[in-house]
Coordinates of C-alpha atoms in Angstrom, one line a residue:
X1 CA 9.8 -16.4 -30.0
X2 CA 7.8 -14.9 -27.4
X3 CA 7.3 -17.0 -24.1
X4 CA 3.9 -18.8 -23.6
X5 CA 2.3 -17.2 -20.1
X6 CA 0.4 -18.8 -17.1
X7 CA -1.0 -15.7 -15.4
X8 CA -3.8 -14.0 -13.7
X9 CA -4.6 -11.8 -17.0
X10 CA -3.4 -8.3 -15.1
X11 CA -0.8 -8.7 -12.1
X12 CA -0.3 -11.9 -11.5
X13 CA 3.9 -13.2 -12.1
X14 CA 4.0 -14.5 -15.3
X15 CA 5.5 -18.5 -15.6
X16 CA 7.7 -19.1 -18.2
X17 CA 7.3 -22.3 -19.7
X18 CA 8.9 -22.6 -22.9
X19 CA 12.3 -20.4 -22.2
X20 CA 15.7 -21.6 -19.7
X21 CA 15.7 -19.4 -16.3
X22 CA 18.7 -17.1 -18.4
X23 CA 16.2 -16.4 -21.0
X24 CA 13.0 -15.7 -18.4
X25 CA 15.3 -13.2 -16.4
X26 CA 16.1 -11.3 -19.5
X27 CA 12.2 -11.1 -20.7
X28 CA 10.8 -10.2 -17.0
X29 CA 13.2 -6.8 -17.4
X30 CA 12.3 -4.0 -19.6
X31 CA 15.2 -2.9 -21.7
X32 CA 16.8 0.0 -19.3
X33 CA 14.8 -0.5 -16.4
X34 CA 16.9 -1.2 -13.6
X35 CA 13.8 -1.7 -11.6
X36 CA 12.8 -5.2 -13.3
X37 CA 9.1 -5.0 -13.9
X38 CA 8.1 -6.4 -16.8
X39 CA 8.8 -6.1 -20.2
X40 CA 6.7 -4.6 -22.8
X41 CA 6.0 -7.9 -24.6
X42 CA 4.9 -9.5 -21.5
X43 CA 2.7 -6.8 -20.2
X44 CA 1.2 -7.4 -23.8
X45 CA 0.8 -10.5 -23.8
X46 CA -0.9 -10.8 -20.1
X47 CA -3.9 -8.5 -21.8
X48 CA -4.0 -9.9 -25.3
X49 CA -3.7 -13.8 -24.3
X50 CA -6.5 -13.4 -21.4
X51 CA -9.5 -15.3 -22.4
X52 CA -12.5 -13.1 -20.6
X53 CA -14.9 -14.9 -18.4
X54 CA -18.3 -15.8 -19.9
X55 CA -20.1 -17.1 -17.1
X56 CA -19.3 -17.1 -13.5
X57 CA -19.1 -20.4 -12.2
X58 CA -16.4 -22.2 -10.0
X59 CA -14.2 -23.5 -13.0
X60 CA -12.6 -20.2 -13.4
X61 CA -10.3 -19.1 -11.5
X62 CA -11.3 -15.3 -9.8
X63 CA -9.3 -12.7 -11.3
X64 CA -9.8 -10.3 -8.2
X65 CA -11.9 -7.6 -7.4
X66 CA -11.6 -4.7 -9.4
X67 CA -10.2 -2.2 -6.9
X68 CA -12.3 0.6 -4.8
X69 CA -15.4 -1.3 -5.8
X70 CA -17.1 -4.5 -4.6
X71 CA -17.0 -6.1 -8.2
X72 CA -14.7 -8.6 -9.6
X73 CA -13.2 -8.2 -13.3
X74 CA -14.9 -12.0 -13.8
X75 CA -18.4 -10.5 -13.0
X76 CA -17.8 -7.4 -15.4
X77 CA -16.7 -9.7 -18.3
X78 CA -19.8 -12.3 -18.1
X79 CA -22.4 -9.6 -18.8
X80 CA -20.6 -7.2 -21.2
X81 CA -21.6 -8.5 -24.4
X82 CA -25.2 -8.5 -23.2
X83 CA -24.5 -5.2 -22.1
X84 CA -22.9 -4.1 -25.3
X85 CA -25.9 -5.6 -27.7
X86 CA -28.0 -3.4 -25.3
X87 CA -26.4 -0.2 -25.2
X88 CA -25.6 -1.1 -29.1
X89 CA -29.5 -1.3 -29.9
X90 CA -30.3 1.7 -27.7
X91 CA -27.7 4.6 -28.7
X92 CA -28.8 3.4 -32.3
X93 CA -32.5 5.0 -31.9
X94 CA -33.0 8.7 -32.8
X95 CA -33.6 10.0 -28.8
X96 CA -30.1 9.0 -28.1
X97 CA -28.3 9.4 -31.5
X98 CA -28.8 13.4 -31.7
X99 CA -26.6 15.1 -29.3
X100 CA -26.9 19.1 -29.4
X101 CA -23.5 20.5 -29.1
X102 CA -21.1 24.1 -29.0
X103 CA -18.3 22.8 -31.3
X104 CA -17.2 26.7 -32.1
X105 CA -16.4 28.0 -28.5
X106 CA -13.2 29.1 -27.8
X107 CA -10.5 27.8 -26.3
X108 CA -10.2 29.8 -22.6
X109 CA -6.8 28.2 -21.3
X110 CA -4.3 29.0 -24.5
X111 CA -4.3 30.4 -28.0
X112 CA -5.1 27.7 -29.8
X113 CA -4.4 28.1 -34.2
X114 CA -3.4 24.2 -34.4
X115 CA -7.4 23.6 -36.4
X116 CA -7.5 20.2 -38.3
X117 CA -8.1 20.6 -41.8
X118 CA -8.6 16.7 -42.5
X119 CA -12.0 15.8 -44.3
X120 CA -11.9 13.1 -41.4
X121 CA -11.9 15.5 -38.4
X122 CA -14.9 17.6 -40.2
X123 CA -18.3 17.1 -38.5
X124 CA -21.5 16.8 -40.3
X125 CA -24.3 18.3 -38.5
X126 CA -28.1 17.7 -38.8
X127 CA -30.9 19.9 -39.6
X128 CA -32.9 21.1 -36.9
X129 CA -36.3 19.9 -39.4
X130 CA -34.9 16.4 -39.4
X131 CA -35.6 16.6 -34.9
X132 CA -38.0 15.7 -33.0
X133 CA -39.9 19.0 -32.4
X134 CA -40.2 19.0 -28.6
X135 CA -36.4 18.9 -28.8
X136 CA -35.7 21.9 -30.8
X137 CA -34.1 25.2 -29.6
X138 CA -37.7 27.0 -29.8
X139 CA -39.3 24.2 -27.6
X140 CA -36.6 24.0 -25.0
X141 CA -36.8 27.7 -24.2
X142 CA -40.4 27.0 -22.9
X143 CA -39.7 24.2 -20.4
X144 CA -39.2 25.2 -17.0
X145 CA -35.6 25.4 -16.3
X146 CA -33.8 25.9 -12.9
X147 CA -33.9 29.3 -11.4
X148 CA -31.2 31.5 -12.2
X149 CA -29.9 31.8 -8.9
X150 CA -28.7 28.2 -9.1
X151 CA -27.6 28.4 -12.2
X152 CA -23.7 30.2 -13.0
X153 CA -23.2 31.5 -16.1
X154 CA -19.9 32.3 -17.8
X155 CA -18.9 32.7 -21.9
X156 CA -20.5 30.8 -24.0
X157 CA -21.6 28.0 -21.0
X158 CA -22.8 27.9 -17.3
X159 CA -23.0 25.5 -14.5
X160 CA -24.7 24.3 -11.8
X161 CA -23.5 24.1 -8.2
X162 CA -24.3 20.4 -8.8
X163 CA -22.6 19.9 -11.7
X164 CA -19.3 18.6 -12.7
X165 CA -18.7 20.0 -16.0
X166 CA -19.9 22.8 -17.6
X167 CA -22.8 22.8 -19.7
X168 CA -22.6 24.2 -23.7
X169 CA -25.6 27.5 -23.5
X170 CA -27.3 26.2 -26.4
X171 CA -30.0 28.6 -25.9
X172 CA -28.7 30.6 -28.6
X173 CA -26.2 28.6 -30.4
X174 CA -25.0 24.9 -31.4
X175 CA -26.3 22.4 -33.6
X176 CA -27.3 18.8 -33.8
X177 CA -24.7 16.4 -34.1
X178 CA -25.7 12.7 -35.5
X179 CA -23.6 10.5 -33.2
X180 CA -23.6 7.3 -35.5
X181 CA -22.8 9.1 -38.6
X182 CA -19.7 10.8 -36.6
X183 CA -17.9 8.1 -35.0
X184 CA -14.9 8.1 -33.1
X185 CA -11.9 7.3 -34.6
X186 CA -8.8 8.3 -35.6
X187 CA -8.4 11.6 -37.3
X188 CA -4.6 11.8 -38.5
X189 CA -4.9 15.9 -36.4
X190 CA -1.6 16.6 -35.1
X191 CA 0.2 19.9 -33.6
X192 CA 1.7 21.6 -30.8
X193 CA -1.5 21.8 -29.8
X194 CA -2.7 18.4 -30.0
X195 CA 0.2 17.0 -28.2
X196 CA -0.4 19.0 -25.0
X197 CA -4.4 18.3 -24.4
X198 CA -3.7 15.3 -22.4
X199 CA -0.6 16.8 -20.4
X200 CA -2.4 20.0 -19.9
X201 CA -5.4 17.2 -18.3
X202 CA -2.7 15.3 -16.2
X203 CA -0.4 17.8 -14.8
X204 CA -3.1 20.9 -14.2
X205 CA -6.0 19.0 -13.3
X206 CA -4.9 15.7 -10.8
X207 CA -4.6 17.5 -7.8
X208 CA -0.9 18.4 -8.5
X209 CA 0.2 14.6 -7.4
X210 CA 1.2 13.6 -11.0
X211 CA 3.4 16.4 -12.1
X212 CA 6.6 14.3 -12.1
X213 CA 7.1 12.0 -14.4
X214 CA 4.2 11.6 -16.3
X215 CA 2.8 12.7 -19.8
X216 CA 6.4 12.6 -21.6
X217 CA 4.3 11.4 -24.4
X218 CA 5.8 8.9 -26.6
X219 CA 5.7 9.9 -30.1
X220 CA 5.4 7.6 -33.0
X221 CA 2.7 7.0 -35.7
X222 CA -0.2 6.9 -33.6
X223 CA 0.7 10.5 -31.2
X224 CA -1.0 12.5 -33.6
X225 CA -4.2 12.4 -32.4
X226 CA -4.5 14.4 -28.9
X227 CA -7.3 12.2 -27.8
X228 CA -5.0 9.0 -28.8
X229 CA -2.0 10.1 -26.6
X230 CA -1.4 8.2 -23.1
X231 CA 1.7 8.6 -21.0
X232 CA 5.1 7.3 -20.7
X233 CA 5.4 4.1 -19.3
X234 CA 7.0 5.3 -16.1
X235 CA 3.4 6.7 -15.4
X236 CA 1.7 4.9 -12.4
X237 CA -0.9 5.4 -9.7
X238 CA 0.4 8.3 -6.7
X239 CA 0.7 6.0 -3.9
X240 CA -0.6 7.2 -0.9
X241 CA -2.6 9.4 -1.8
X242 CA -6.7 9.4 -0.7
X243 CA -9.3 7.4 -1.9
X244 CA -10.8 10.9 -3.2
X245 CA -7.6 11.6 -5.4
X246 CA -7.7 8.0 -6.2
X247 CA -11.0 7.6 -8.1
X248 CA -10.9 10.7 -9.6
X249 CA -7.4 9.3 -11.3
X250 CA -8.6 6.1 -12.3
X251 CA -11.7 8.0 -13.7
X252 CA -9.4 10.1 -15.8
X253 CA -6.7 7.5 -16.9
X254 CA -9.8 5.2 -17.9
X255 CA -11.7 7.6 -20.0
X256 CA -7.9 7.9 -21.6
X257 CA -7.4 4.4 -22.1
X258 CA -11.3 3.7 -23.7
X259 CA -10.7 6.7 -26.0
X260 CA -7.0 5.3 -26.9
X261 CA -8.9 1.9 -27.9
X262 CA -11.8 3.0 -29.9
X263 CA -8.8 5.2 -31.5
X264 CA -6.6 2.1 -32.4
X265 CA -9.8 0.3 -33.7
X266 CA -11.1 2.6 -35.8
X267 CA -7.5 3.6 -37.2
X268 CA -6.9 5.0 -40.5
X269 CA -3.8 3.3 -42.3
X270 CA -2.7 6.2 -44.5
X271 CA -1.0 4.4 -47.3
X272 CA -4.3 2.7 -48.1
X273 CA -6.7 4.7 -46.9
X274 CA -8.7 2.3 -45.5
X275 CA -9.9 2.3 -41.9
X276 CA -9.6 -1.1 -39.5
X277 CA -7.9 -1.8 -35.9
X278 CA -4.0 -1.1 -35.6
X279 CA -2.6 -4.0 -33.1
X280 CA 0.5 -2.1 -33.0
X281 CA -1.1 1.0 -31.7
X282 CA -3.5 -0.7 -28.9
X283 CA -0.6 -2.5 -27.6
X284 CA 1.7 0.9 -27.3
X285 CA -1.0 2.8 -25.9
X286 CA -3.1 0.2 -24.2
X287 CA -2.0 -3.4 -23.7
X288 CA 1.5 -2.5 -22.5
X289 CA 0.3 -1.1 -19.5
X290 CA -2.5 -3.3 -18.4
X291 CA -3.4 -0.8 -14.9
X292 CA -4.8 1.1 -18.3
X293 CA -7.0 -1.3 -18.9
X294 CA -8.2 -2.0 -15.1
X295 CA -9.1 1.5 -15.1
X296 CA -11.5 1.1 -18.6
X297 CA -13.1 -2.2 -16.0
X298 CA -13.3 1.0 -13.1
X299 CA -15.0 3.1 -15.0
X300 CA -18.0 0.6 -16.4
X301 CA -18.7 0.0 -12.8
X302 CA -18.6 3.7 -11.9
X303 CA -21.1 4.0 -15.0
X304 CA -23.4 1.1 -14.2
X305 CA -23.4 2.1 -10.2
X306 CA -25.0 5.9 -11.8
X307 CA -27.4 3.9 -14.2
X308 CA -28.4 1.9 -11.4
X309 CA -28.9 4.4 -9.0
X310 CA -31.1 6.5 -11.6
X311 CA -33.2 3.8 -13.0
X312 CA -36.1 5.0 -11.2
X313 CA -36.0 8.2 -12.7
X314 CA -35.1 6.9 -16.1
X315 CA -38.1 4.5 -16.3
X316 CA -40.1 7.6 -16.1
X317 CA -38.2 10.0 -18.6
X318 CA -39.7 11.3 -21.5
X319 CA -38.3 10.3 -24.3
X320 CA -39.8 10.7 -27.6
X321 CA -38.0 7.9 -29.1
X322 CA -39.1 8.6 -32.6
X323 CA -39.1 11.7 -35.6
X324 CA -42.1 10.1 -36.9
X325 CA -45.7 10.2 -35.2
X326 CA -46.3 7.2 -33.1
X327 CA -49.6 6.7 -32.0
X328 CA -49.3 3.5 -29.9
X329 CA -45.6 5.0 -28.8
X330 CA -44.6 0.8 -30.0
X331 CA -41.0 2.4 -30.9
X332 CA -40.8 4.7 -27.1
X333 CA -41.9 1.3 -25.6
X334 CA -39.1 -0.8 -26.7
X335 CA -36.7 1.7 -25.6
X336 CA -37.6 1.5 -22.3
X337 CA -37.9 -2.3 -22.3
X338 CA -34.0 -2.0 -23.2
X339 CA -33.3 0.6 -20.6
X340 CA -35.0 -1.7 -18.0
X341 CA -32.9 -4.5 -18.7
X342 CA -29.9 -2.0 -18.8
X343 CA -30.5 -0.7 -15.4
X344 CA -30.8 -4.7 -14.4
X345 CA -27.5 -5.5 -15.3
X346 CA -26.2 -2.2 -13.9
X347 CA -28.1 -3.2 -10.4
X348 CA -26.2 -7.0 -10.5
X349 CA -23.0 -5.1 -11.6
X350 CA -22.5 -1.8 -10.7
X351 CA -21.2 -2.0 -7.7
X352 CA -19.5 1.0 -6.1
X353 CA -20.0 2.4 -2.7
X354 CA -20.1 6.5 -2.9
X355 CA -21.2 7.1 0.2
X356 CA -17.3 6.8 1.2
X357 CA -16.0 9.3 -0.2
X358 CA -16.0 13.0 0.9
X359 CA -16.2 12.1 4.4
X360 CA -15.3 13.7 7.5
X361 CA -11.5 15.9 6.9
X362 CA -11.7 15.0 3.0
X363 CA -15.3 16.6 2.4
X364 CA -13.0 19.9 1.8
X365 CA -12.0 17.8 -1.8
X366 CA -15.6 17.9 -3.4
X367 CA -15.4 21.0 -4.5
X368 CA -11.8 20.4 -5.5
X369 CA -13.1 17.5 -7.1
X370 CA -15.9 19.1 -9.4
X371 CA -13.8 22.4 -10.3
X372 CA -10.6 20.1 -11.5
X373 CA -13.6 18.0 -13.6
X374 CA -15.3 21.3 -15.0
X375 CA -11.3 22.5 -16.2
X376 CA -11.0 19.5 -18.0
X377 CA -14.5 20.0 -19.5
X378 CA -13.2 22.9 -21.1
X379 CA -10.2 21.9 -22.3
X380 CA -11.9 19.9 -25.1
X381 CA -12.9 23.2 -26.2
X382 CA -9.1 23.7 -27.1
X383 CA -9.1 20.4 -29.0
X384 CA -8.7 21.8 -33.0
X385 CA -10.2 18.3 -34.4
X386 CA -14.1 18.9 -34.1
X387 CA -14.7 15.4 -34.3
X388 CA -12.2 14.5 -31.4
X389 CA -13.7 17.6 -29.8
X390 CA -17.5 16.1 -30.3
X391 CA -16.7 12.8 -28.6
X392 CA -14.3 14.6 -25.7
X393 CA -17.2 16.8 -24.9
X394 CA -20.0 13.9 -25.3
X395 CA -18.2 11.6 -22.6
X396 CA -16.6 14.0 -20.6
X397 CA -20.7 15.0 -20.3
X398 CA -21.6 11.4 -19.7
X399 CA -18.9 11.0 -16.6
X400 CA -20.1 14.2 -15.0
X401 CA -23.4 13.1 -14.8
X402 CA -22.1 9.8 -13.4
X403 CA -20.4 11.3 -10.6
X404 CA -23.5 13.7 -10.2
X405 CA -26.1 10.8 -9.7
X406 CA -23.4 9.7 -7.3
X407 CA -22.0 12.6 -5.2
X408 CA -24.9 14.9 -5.3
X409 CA -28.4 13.6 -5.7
X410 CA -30.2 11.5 -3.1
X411 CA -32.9 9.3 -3.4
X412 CA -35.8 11.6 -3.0
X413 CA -34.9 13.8 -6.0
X414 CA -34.8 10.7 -8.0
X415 CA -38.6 10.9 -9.2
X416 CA -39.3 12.5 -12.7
X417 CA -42.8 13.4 -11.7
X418 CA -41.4 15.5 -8.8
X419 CA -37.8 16.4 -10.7
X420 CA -38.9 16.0 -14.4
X421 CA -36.0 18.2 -15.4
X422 CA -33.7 17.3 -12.7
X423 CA -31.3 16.0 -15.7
X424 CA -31.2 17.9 -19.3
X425 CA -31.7 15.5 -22.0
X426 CA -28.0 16.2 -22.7
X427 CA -26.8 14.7 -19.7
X428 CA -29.4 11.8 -20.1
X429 CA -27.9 11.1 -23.5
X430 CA -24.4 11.1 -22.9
X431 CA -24.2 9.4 -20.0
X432 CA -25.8 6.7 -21.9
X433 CA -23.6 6.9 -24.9
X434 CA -20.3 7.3 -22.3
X435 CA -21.4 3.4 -21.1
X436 CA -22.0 1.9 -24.5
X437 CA -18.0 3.4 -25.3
X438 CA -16.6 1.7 -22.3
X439 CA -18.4 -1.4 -23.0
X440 CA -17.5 -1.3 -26.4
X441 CA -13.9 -0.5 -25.6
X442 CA -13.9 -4.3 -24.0
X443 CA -15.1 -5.5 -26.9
X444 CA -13.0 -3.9 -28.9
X445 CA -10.2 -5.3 -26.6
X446 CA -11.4 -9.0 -26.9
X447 CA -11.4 -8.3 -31.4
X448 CA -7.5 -6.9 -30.5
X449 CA -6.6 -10.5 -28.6
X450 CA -8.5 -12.6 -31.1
X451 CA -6.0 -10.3 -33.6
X452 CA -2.8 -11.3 -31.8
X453 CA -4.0 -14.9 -31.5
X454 CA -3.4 -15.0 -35.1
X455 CA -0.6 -12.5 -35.6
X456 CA 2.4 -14.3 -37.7
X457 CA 5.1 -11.2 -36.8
X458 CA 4.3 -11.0 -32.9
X459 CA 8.4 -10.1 -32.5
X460 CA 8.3 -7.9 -34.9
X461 CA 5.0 -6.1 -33.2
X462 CA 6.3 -6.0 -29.8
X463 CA 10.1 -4.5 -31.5
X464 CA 8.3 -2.0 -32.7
X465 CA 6.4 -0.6 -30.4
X466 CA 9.3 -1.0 -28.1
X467 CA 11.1 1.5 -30.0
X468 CA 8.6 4.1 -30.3
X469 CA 8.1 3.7 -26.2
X470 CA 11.8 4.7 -26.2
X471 CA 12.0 7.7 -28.0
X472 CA 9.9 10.0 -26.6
X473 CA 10.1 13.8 -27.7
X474 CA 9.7 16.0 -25.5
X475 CA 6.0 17.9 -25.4
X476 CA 5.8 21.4 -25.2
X477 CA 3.3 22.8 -23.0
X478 CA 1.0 24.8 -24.0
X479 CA 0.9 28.7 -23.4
X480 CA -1.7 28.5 -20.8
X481 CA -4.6 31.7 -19.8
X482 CA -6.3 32.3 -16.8
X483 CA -8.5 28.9 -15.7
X484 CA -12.3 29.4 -17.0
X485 CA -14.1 31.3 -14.8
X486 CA -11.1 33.3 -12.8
X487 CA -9.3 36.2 -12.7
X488 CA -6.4 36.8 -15.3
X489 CA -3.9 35.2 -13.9
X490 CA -0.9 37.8 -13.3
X491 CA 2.9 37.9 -15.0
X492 CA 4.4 37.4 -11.4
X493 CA 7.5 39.0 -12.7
X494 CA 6.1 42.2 -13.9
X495 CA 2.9 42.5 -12.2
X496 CA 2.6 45.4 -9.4
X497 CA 1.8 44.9 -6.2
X498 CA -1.5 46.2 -7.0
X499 CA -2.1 43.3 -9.6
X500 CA -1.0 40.3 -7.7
X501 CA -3.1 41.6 -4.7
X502 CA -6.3 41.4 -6.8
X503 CA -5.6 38.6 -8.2
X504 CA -5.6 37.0 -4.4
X505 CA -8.9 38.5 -3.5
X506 CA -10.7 37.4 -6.3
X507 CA -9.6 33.8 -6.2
X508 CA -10.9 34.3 -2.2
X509 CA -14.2 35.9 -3.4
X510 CA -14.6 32.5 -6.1
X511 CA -13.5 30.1 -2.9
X512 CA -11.1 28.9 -4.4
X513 CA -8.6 26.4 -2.6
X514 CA -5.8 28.7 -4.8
X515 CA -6.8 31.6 -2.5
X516 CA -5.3 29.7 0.7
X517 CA -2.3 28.4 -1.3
X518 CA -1.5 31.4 -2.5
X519 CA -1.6 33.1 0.8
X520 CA 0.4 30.4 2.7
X521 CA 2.9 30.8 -0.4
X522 CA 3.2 34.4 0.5
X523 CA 3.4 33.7 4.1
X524 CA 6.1 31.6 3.6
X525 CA 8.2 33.7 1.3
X526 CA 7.3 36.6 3.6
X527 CA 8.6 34.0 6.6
X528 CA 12.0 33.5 4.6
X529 CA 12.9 36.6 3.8
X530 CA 12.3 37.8 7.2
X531 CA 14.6 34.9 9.1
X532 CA 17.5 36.3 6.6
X533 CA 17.7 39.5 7.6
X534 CA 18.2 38.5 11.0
X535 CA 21.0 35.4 10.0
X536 CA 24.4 36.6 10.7
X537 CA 26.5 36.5 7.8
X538 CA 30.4 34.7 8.1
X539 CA 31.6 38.3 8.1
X540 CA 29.4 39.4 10.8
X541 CA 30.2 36.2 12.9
X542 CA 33.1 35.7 15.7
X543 CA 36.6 34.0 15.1
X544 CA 35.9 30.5 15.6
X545 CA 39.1 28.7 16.4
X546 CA 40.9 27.7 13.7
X547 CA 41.4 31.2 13.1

């Protein structure tokens, strides 16, 4: 029987009440880790037997803030199921249910033939008739976009200098996607390919700091969705590291763990066929390592904090909120009554101070920053399930412009009568939907605890999904191409002279932080192979004196 816990629901030692001190020691150790943090089953249960805070009075105890921000996890959980009824109501209403989308574009970082041919991963789109008019392709091409020169275009999609993704050119291509009749969930897609979308994220895209030892994915029933993988449980935040490197972690790891939830929920359970939440699967991917969960709390506030700071200009958007004529605009109302209240509870909530980062010696890592974000923009396009692809792209969107209202607009931009376009509708929209997943994703953690409360075969769970954390396979990385919007990178061992001193310039000419890297490499070879010509070698040397 599993031991009852006393505990602080993510760090906090657990007591044991109900086991001798033998017993305790042996559950406090994961089997094989020499290290003795705690077991899977315990991790587990610290998430799964944590009652969340409704209201934030003095009879609870504080759970602690929620770390690089000025909110506590207490003050997160007391407003989330308003939040959620909100942001429920809101992405249900046709301005922020029909998301435009490039679901076709190619893959740019490897050849990517893994396609999912389940009925589940197939996406259905809308007709173009069915929208809003002043939303159509025809329309859009009228409104007064941003010049060209600050606008960067590359295949199929094009950025801004502010921007941190990169943004589908529908001028000419997608479609409408109904969000609501395409959820996320599970898919059954699996592959080569599949397995490597969240290692290619992690290990090409952190900054280099998380290339050991992470992203040995454990592979069991629930691996074979690419957007349901998280990382072995030796994976942990780089220590030392800066706050920069930090946040965009936590931002990363959070969006993984919210996905991974929404993924367990919505699960299909192939020997019926019928879909519902997989306990199993949230507490292998999720619950067992409750840091995954922290960062889902992380990245509400980072969404809130954006709201917040853009409720001005929201208030003022136009949003048609209806297909059908309104003359009294009674429906477009409404929708902005619920954004108002929305931004409210992201003023009381969102609390995250951006003007620290990028100061001073680490303003060199914004750029850093943005390009890393845009590469992993485009590696949903390698994603063969379209509907995993759909809801990578859509929150991937929705974080971007988060960290855009952030890190790159100030307050006097932040009026739609001087900027009416200063954010697409497609950045408006996601970043909307991105919140109501995160909020959902705690909501969807608190129907997983009221699961376990009931659970008959809690052993048997946790024995389980101990056994599929402890066979990993081992992932094979995928074949990768030159990074979107560089130079071909170079076969080092064939390539001329000619070829690898191209390649340098044009990562210089893009400004890249590869160009200096790449030239201090060379430096440093250059350096070594110049210090052995001139080391003596033992024949060259004199007698010593054992001789």
């Amino acid at each position: 029987m599993l031991p009852k816990l006393i505990f602080s629901p993510f760090y906090a030692i657990p007591l044991i009440s109900s086991l001798p001190v033998n017993g305790a020691d042996t559950l406090l150790t994961t089997s094989g880790n020499k290290q003795g943090t705690p077991s899977t089953g315990i991790n587990a249960q610290r998430v799964l037997e944590h009652s969340p805070v409704r209201n934030t009075d003095c009879r609870h105890p504080p759970l602690g803030p929620i770390e690089t921000t000025s909110c506590n996890y207490e003050t997160v959980e007391s407003v989330n199921d308003d939040l959620f009824d909100l942001l429920h109501q809101i992405v249900g209403t046709p301005f922020f249910r029909y998301y435009k989308v490039d679901l076709y574009k190619e893959c740019p970082f490897w050849d990517n033939g893994d396609k999912c041919s389940s009925i589940d991963c197939v996406i259905q789109a809308v007709e173009e008739s069915k929208i809003p008019e002043k939303w159509r392709t025809a329309t859009l091409g009228k409104v007064e976009m941003p010049s060209l020169t600050l606008k960067h275009s590359l295949p199929g999609c094009y950025y801004r200098d502010s921007d941190y993704c990169y943004q589908d050119d529908l001028s000419s291509g997608g479609e409408f996607v109904d969000l609501l009749e395409n959820p996320e969930r599970f898919t059954g897609y699996s592959g080569p390919s599949a397995r490597g979308i969240w290692k290619a994220i992690y290990e090409e895209n952190c900054f280099g700091q998380l290339k050991e030892g992470i992203q040995t994915e454990p592979f069991s029933s629930f691996s074979h969705n690419p957007l349901l993988k998280l990382s072995s449980p030796e994976e942990s935040e780089p220590e030392g590291e800066c706050l920069e490197k930090r946040v965009y972690y936590r931002i990363i790891s959070g969006l993984h763990a919210s996905i991974s939830t929404h993924l367990c929920y919505e699960y299909l359970d192939q020997k019926t066929g019928t879909w519902g939440p997989n306990l199993e699967c949230f507490i292998e991917r999720v619950a067992s390592h409750p840091e995954r969960l922290q960062h889902i709390y992380f990245n509400t506030v980072i969404l809130l904090r954006a709201i917040s700071r853009l409720g001005p200009y929201l208030s003022g958007y136009d949003i048609c909120a209806s297909t059908k004529h309104d003359e009294n605009h009674s429906e477009e109302a409404q929708i902005k009554s619920q954004l108002r209240s929305i931004v409210s509870i992201a003023d009381r909530v969102g609390k995250f101070d951006e003007s620290i980062l990028f100061k001073g010696e680490n303003a060199v890592l914004k750029e850093e920053f943005k390009q890393h974000f845009r590469n992993v923009s485009s590696i949903m396009d390698c994603v063969g399930c379209a509907r995993c692809r759909l809801w990578g792209k859509v929150q991937i969107n929705g974080l971007a412009t988060a960290m855009k209202a952030l890190f790159e607009l100030d307050e006097k931009v932040l009026d739609p009568e001087i900027n009416p376009h200063l954010l697409q509708r497609s950045e408006v929209v996601a970043l909307i939907n991105t919140a109501h997943r995160f909020t959902e994703s705690l909501h969807f953690v608190d129907e997983f605890r009221r699961l376990w409360a009931i659970a008959e075969n809690r052993e048997v769970i946790i024995k389980n999904v101990e056994e599929n954390i402890r066979n990993p396979p081992v992932v094979k990385r995928p074949t990768p191409s030159q990074r979107i919007g560089h130079p071909v990178l170079p076969n080092w061992q064939s390539a001329s002279f000619y070829d690898r001193c191209a390649y340098i310039v044009q990562l210089c000419k893009d400004g890249s932080l590869e160009c200096f890297r790449t030239i201090g490499y060379y430096i440093w070879s250059f350096a070594r192979l110049l210090g052995s010509v001139f080391t003596l070698s033992g024949k060259d040397g004199l007698p010593r004196e054992e001789f």
